[in-house]
Coordinates of C-alpha atoms in Angstrom, one line a residue:
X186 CA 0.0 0.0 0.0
X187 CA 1.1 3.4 -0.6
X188 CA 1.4 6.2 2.3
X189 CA 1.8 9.9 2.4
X190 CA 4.6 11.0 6.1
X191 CA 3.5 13.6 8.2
X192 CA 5.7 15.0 10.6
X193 CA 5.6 18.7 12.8
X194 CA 8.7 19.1 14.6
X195 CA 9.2 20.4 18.6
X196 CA 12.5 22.0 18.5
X197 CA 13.6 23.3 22.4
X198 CA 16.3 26.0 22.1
X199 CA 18.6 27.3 24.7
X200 CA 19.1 31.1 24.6
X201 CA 22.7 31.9 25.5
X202 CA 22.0 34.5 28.1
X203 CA 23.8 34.9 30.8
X204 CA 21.8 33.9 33.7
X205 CA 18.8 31.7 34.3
X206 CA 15.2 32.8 33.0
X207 CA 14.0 33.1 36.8
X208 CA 17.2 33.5 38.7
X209 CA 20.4 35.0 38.8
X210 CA 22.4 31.9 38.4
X211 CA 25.2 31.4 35.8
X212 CA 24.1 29.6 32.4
X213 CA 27.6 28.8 31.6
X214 CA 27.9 24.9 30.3
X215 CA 30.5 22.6 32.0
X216 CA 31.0 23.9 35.2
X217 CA 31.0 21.8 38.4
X218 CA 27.7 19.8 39.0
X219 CA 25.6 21.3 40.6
X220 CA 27.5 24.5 41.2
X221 CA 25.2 26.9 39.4
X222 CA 22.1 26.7 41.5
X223 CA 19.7 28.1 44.4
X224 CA 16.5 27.9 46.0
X225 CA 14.6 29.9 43.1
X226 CA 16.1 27.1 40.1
X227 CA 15.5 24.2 42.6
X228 CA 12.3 24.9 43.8
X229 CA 12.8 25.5 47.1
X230 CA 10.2 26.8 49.7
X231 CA 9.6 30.1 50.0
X232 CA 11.4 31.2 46.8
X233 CA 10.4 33.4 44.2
X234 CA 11.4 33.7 40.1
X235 CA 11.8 37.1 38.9
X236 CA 11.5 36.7 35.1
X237 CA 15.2 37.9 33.2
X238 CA 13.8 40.7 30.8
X239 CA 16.6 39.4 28.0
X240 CA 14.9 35.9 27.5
X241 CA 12.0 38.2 26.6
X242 CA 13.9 40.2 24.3
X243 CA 15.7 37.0 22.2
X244 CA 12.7 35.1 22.1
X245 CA 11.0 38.8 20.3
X246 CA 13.9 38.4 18.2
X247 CA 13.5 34.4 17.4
X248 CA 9.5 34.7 16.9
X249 CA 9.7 38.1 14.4
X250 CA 12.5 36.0 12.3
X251 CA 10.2 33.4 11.9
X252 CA 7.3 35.4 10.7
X253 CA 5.5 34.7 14.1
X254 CA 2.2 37.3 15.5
X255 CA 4.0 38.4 19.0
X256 CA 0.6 38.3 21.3
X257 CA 0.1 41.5 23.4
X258 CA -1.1 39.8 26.6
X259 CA 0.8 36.5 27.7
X260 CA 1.5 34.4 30.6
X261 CA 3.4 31.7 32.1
X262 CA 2.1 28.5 33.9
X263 CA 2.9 25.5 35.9
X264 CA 3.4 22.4 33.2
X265 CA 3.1 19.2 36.6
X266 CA 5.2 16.4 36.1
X267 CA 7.1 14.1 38.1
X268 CA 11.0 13.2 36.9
X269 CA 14.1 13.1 39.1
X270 CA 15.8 16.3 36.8
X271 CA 12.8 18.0 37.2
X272 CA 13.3 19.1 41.6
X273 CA 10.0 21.7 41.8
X274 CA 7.8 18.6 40.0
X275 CA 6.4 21.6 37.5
X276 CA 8.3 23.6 35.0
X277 CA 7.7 27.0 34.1
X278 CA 6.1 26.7 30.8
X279 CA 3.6 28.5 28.4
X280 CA 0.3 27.1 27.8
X281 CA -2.8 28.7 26.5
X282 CA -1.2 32.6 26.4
X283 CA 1.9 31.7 24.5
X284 CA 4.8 34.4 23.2
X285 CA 3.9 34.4 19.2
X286 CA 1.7 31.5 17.4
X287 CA 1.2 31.3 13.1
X288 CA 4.6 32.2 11.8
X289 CA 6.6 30.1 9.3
X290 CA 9.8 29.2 7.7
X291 CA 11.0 29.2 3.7
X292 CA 13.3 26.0 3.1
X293 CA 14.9 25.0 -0.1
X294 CA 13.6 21.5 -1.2
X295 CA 14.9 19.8 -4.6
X296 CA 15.8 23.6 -5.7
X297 CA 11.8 24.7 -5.1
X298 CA 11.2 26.9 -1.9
X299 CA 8.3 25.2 0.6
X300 CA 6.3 27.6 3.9
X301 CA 7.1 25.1 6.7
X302 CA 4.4 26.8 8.7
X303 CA 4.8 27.3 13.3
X304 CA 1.9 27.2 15.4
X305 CA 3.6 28.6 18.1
X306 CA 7.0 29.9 19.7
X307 CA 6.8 30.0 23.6
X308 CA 9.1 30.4 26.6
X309 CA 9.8 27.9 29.1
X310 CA 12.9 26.7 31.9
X311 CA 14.8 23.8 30.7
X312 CA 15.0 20.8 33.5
X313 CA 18.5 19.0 35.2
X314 CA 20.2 16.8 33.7
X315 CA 20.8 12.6 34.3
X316 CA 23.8 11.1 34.5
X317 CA 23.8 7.1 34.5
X318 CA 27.0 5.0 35.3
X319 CA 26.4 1.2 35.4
X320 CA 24.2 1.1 37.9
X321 CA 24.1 4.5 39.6
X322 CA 22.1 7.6 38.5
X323 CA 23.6 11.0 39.2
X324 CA 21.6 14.1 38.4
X325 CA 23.2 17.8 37.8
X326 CA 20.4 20.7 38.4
X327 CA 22.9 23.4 36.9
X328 CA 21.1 23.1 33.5
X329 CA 17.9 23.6 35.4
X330 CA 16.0 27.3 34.9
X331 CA 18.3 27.5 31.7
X332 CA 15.8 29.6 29.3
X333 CA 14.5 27.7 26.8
X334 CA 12.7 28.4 23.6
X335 CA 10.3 25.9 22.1
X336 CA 9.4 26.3 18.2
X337 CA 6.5 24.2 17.2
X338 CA 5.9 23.5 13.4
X339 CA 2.5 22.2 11.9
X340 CA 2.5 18.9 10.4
X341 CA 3.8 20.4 6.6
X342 CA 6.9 18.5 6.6
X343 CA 6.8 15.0 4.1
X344 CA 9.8 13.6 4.6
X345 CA 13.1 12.9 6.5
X346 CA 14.7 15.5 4.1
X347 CA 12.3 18.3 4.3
X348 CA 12.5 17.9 7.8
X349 CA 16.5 17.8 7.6
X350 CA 16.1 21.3 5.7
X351 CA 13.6 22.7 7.9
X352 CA 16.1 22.3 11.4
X353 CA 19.3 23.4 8.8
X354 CA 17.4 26.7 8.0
X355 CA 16.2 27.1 11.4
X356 CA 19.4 26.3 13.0
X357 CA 21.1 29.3 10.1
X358 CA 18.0 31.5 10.8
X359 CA 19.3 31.4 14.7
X360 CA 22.6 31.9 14.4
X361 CA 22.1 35.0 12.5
X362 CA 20.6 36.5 15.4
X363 CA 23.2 35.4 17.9
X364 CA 20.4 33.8 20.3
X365 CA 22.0 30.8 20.8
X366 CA 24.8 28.7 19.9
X367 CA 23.0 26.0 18.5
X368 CA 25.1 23.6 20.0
X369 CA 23.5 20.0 19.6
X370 CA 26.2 18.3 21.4
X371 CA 25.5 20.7 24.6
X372 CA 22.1 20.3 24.1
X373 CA 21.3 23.7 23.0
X374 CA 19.2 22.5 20.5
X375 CA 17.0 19.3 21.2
X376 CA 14.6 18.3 18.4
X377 CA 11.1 15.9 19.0
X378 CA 9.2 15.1 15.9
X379 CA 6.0 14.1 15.8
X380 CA 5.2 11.5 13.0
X381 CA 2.2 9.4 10.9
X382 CA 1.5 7.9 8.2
X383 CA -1.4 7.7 6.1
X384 CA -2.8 6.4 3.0
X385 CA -2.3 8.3 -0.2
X386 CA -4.9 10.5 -0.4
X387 CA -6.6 10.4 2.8
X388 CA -7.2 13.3 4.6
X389 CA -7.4 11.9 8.1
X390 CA -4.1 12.0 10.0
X391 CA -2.9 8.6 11.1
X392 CA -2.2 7.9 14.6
X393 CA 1.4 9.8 15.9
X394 CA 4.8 8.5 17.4
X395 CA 6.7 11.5 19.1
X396 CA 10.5 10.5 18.5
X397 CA 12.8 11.7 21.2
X398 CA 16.2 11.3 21.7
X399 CA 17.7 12.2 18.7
X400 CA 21.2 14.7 19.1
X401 CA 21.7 15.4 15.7
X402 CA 20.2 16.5 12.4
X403 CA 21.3 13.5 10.6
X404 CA 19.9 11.1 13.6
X405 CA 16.4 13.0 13.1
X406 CA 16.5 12.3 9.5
X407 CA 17.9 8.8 9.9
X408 CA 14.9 7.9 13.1
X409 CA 12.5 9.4 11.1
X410 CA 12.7 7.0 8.1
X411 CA 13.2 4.2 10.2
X412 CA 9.9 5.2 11.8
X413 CA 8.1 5.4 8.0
X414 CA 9.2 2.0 7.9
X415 CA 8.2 0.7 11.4
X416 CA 4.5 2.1 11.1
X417 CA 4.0 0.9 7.1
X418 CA 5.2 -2.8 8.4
X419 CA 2.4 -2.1 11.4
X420 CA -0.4 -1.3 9.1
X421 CA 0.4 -3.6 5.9
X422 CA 0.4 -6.2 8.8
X423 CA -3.0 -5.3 9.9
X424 CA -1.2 -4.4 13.4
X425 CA -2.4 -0.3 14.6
X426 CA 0.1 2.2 15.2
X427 CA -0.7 3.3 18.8
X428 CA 0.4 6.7 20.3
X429 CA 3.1 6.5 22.2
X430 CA 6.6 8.2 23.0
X431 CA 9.4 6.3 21.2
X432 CA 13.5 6.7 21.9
X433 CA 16.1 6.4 18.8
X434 CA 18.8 3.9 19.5
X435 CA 21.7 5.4 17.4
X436 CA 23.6 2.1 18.0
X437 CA 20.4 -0.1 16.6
X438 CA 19.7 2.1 14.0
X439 CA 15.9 1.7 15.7
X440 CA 13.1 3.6 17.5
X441 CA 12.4 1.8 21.3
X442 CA 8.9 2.3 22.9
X443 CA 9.5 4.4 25.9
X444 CA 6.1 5.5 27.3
X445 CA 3.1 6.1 25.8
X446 CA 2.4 9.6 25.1
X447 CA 0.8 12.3 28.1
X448 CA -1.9 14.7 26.5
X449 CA -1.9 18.1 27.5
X450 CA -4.8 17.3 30.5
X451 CA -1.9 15.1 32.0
X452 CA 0.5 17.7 33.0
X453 CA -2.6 19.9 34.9
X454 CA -1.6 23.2 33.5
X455 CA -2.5 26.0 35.7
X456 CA -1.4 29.3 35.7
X457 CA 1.8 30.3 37.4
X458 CA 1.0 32.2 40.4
X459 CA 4.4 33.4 41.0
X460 CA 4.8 35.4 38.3
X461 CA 1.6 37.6 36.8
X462 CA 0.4 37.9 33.6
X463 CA 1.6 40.6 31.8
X464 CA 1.5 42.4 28.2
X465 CA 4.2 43.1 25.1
X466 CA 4.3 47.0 23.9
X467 CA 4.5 47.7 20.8
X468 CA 7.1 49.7 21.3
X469 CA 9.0 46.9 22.7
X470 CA 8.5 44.8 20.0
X471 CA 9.7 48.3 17.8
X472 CA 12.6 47.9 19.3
X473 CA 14.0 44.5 19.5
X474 CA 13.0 44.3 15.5
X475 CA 15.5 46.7 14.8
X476 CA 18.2 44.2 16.2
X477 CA 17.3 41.7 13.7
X478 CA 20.0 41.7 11.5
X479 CA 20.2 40.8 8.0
X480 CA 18.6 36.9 7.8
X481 CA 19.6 34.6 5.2
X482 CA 17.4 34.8 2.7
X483 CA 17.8 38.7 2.6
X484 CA 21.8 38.3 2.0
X485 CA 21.4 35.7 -0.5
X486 CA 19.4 38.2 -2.3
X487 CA 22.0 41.1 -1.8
X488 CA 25.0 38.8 -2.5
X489 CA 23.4 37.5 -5.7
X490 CA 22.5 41.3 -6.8
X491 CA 25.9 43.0 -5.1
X492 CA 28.4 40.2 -6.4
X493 CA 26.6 38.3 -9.5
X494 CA 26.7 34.9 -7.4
X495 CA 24.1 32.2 -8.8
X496 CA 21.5 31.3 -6.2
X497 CA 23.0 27.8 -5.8
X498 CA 26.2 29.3 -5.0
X499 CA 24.5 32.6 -2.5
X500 CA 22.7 29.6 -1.1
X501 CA 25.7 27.6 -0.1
X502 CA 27.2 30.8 0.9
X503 CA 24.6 31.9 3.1
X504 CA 23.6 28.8 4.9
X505 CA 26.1 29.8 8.0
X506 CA 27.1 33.2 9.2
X507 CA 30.6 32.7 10.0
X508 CA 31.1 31.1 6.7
X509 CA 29.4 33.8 5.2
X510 CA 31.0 36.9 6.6
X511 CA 34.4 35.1 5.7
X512 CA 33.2 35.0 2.2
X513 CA 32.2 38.4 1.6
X514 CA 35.4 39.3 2.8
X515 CA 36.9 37.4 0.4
X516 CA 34.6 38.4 -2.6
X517 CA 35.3 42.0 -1.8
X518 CA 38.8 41.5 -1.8
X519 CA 38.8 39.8 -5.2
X520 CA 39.8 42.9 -7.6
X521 CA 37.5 43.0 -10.6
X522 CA 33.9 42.7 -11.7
X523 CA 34.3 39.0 -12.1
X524 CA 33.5 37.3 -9.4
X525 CA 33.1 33.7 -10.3
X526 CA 36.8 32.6 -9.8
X527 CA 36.8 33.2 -5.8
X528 CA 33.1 31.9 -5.6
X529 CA 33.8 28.4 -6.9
X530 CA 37.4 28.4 -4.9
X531 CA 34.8 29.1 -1.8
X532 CA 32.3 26.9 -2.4
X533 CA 35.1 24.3 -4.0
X534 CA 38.2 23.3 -2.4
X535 CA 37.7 25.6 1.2
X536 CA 34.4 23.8 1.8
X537 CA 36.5 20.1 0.7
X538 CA 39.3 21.5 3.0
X539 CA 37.2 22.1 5.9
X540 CA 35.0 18.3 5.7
X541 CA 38.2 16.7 5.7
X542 CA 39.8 18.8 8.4
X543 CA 36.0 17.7 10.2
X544 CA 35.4 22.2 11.0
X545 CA 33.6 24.7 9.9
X546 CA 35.1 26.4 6.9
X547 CA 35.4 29.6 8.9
X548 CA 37.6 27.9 11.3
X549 CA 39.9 26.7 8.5
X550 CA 43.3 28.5 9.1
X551 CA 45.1 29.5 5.7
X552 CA 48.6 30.4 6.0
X553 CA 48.8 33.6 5.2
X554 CA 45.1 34.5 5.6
X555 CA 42.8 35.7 2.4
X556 CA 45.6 38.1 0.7
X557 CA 47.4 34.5 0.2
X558 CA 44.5 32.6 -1.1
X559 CA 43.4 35.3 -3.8
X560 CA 47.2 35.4 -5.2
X561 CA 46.9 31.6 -5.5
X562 CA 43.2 31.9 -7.3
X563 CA 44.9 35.1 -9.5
X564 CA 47.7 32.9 -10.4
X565 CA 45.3 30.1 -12.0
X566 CA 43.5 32.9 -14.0
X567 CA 46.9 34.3 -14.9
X568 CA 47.4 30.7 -16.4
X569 CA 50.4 31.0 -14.1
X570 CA 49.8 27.4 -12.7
X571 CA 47.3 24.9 -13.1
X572 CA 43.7 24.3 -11.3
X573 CA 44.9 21.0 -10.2
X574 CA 48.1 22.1 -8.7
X575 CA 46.6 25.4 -6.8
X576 CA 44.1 22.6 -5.3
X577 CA 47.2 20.0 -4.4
X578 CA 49.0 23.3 -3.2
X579 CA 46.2 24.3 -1.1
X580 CA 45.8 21.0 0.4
X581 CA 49.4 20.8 1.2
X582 CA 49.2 24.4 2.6
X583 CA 46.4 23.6 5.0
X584 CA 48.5 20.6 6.4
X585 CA 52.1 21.6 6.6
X586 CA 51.0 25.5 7.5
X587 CA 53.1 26.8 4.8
X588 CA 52.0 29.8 2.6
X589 CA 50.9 28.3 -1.0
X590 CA 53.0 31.1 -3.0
X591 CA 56.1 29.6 -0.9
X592 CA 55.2 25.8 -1.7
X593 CA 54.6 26.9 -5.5
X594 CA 58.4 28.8 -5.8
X595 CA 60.3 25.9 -3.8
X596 CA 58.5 23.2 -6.2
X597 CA 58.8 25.1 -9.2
X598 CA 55.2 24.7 -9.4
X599 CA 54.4 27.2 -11.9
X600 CA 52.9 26.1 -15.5
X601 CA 54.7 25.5 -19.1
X602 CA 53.2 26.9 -21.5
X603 CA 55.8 27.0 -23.7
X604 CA 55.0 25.2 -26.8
X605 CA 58.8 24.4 -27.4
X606 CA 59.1 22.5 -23.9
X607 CA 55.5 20.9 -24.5
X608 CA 56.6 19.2 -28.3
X609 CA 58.8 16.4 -26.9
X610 CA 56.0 15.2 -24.6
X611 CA 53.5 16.0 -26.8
X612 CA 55.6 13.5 -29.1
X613 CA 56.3 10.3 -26.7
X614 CA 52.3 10.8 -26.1
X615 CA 51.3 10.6 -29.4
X616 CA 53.5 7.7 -30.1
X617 CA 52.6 5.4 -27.2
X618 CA 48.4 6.1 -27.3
X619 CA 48.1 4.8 -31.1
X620 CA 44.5 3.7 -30.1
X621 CA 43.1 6.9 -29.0
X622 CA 45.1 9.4 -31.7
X623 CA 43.2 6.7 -34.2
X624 CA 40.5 7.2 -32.1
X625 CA 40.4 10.5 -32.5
X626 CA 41.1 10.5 -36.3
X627 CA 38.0 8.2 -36.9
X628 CA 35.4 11.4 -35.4
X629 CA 35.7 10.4 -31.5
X630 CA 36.6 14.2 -30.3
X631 CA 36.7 13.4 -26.9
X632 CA 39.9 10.9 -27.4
X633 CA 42.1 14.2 -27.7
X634 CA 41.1 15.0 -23.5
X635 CA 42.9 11.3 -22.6
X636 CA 45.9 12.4 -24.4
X637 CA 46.0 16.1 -22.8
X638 CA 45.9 13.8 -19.4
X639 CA 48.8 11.7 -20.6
X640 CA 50.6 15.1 -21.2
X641 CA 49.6 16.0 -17.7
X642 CA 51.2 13.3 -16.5
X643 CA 54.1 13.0 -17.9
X644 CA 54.8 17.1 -16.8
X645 CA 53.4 16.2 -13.2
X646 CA 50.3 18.5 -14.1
X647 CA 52.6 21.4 -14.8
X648 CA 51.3 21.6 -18.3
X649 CA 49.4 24.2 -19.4
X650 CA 46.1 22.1 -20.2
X651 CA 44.3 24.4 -23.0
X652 CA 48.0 25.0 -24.7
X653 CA 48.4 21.7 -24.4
X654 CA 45.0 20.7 -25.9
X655 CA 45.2 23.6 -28.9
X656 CA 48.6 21.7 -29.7
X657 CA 47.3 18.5 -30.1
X658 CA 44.5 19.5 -32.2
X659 CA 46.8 21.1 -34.9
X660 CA 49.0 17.9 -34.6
X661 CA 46.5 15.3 -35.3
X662 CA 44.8 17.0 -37.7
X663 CA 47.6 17.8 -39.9
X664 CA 49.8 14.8 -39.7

């Protein structure tokens, strides 16, 4: 039978303030267990939470970025559950009143742009933290009161991918606005999805599996299809899909049944009587907009105006901030109109350079900074040396830490294009590749490009491949 996914996605955010949404505690990650609390983050009698004003003003910031309706009056409440991180046996949450509801996200899907639309965008506390060795459970309460955004998507997402897109461009639209450092492996950003199938056609959702668990995007996309699987082998059995709360096993490669799922009645919202309602100006919301900076989409728009980039490339470009500031920099430093040459060296061999190295291109460090890297890219449209050996220099550069100009002078690097040192080569080529210069004489043009490679080789790639090509054209054709 053939099903249609639907999946919304719950992503919880941590805002990199300072101190604590209801206390003055320290928000700073790996300190001593336990050494960042008091009686306001662990519940104890007779404290009180005085709400920080700059978890307000980042979560303005997230909720405009995403196209969200701030609401004028809000509130927060008591969500009641029982867990060993959680010490007060409530967290602060948002229920009924939350920050901003109906905003949405653009993500690029197969090269066609899709409105991954958010019901809502509230503010909570984050909970402790469990520690398990063998058989011992230690819990650490310093993450506890951390503020906490979460970002709720309707069910418009179809597939693993789109939902891999939709936390990339979330995750970019984020770090734009410095909120948060995004940091999966800190567990700044956590992600639950939410998932059903259905058949093909029907308009009725199926019945939903919330996925937790899951500490990167690749482990969401990669639970998520396992899950498409799991429920399809449920219904084509004639088994039902019940609702429940499932864990992702990395090491299995499979969703476990952990509990099945609470409804909102379960966690007895009430309205937190500790801290009163209270309402948004519109001047405040004024004000924080004019700290949004420019977003993604805006600068890929700009750089592909400003610079003459193609929107594949201003995508790529844009999809990080870091990366991207250290690409305009580059870009404007490029002398000429012509801008193409830089663009594919920055979207080429630095992005190659930096998933070997396992970093983030902007962490890549060039010997000799960006002044060196445009005189290697000038010296390949000079026709000074070849494309292959400014990519084998750069390579070398990034792992021995010497400046490329000083690797291409001390190999003697730079390209022949003298057609009097070329003929001999050109010669012993034609000579030894009988097959192909036949080949080539019988109407198969593209035999001439294996013997401009045999020419490569035997000048270790310091040939000038065009002369070298424009050579062997005259020669085969006139002998």
């Amino acid at each position: 039978m053939e099903y249609e996914t639907v999946i919304g996605l719950e992503v919880h955010l941590h805002l990199n303030t300072r101190t604590k949404a209801f206390c003055g505690c320290s928000t700073e990650f790996g300190k001593e267990p336990n050494s960042q609390t008091c009686p306001v983050c662990l519940g104890l009698p007779g404290s009180l939470p005085v709400f920080n004003e700059t978890v307000l003003d980042y979560a303005i910031k997230v909720a405009l970025a995403l196209n969200c309706s701030i609401q004028e009056y809000t509130k927060f409440d008591r969500k009641n559950y029982f867990y060993p991180d959680l010490p007060k046996n409530y967290q602060i949450s948002q229920y009924d009143l939350p920050l901003a509801k109906e905003g949405y996200l653009e993500v690029d899907v197969d090269g066609k742009v899709k409105k991954i639309r958010i019901i809502r965008v509230h503010m909570e506390e984050d909970a402790g933290k469990l520690v398990h060795r063998q058989e011992t459970s230690l819990v650490d309460y310093n993450r506890g009161g951390v503020p906490l955004l979460e970002i709720v998507s309707y069910p418009d997402i179809s597939s693993p991918d789109e939902a891999y897109e939709y936390l990339s461009s979330l995750k970019s639209t984020i770090e734009y606005l410095n909120v948060s450092d995004c940091d999966m492996e800190k567990g700044s950003l956590r992600c639950d999805a939410n998932i059903s199938i259905r058949k093909k056609g029907q308009e009725k959702l199926g019945v939903k599996a919330e996925l937790k668990n899951m500490n990167s995007f690749k482990a969401v996309r990669e639970a998520l299809a396992y899950e498409i699987q799991r429920q399809a082998g449920c219904l084509d059995s004639g088994k039902s899909v019940i609702q429940e709360t499932r864990l992702w096993d990395a090491k299995l490669s499979k969703t476990i049944s952990m509990r099945t799922k609470e409804e909102a009645q379960d966690y007895r919202y009430f309205p937190e009587p500790d801290l009163p309602p209270f309402i948004i100006s519109s001047s405040k919301i004024k004000e924080v907009a004019k700290s949004i900076p420019e977003l993604p989409p805006q600068r890929m728009v700009r750089m592909m105006h400003e610079y003459g980039l193609s929107e594949y490339d201003a995508r790529i470009i844009v999809s990080s901030k870091e990366f991207a500031d250290l690409s305009e920099d580059m870009i404007k430093e490029y002398p000429g109109k012509d801008k193409k040459p830089i663009v594919n060296w920055i979207t080429g061999p630095i992005l190659a350079g930096a998933n070997s190295l396992g970093i983030q291109p902007h962490r890549l460090d060039i010997p000799g900074g960006i002044p060196e890297l445009i005189g290697l890219v000038k010296s390949v449209e000079e026709a000074k040396i070849s494309n292959l050996t400014a990519k084998a220099v750069f390579n070398e550069s990034l792992s021995n830490g010497k400046a490329c100009s000083r690797i291409i002078a001390e190999k003697n690097l730079f390209q022949i294009s003298d057609s009097s040192v070329l003929d001999k080569a050109i010669d012993e080529v034609i000579v030894s590749n009988e097959k192909s210069v036949s080949d080539y004489k019988n109407g198969k043009s593209n035999a001439v490009m294996f013997l401009v490679g045999q020419v490569m080789r035997k000048t270790q790639g310091k040939a000038n491949p065009k002369v070298v090509q424009e050579m062997l054209k005259r020669r085969l054709e006139n002998a």
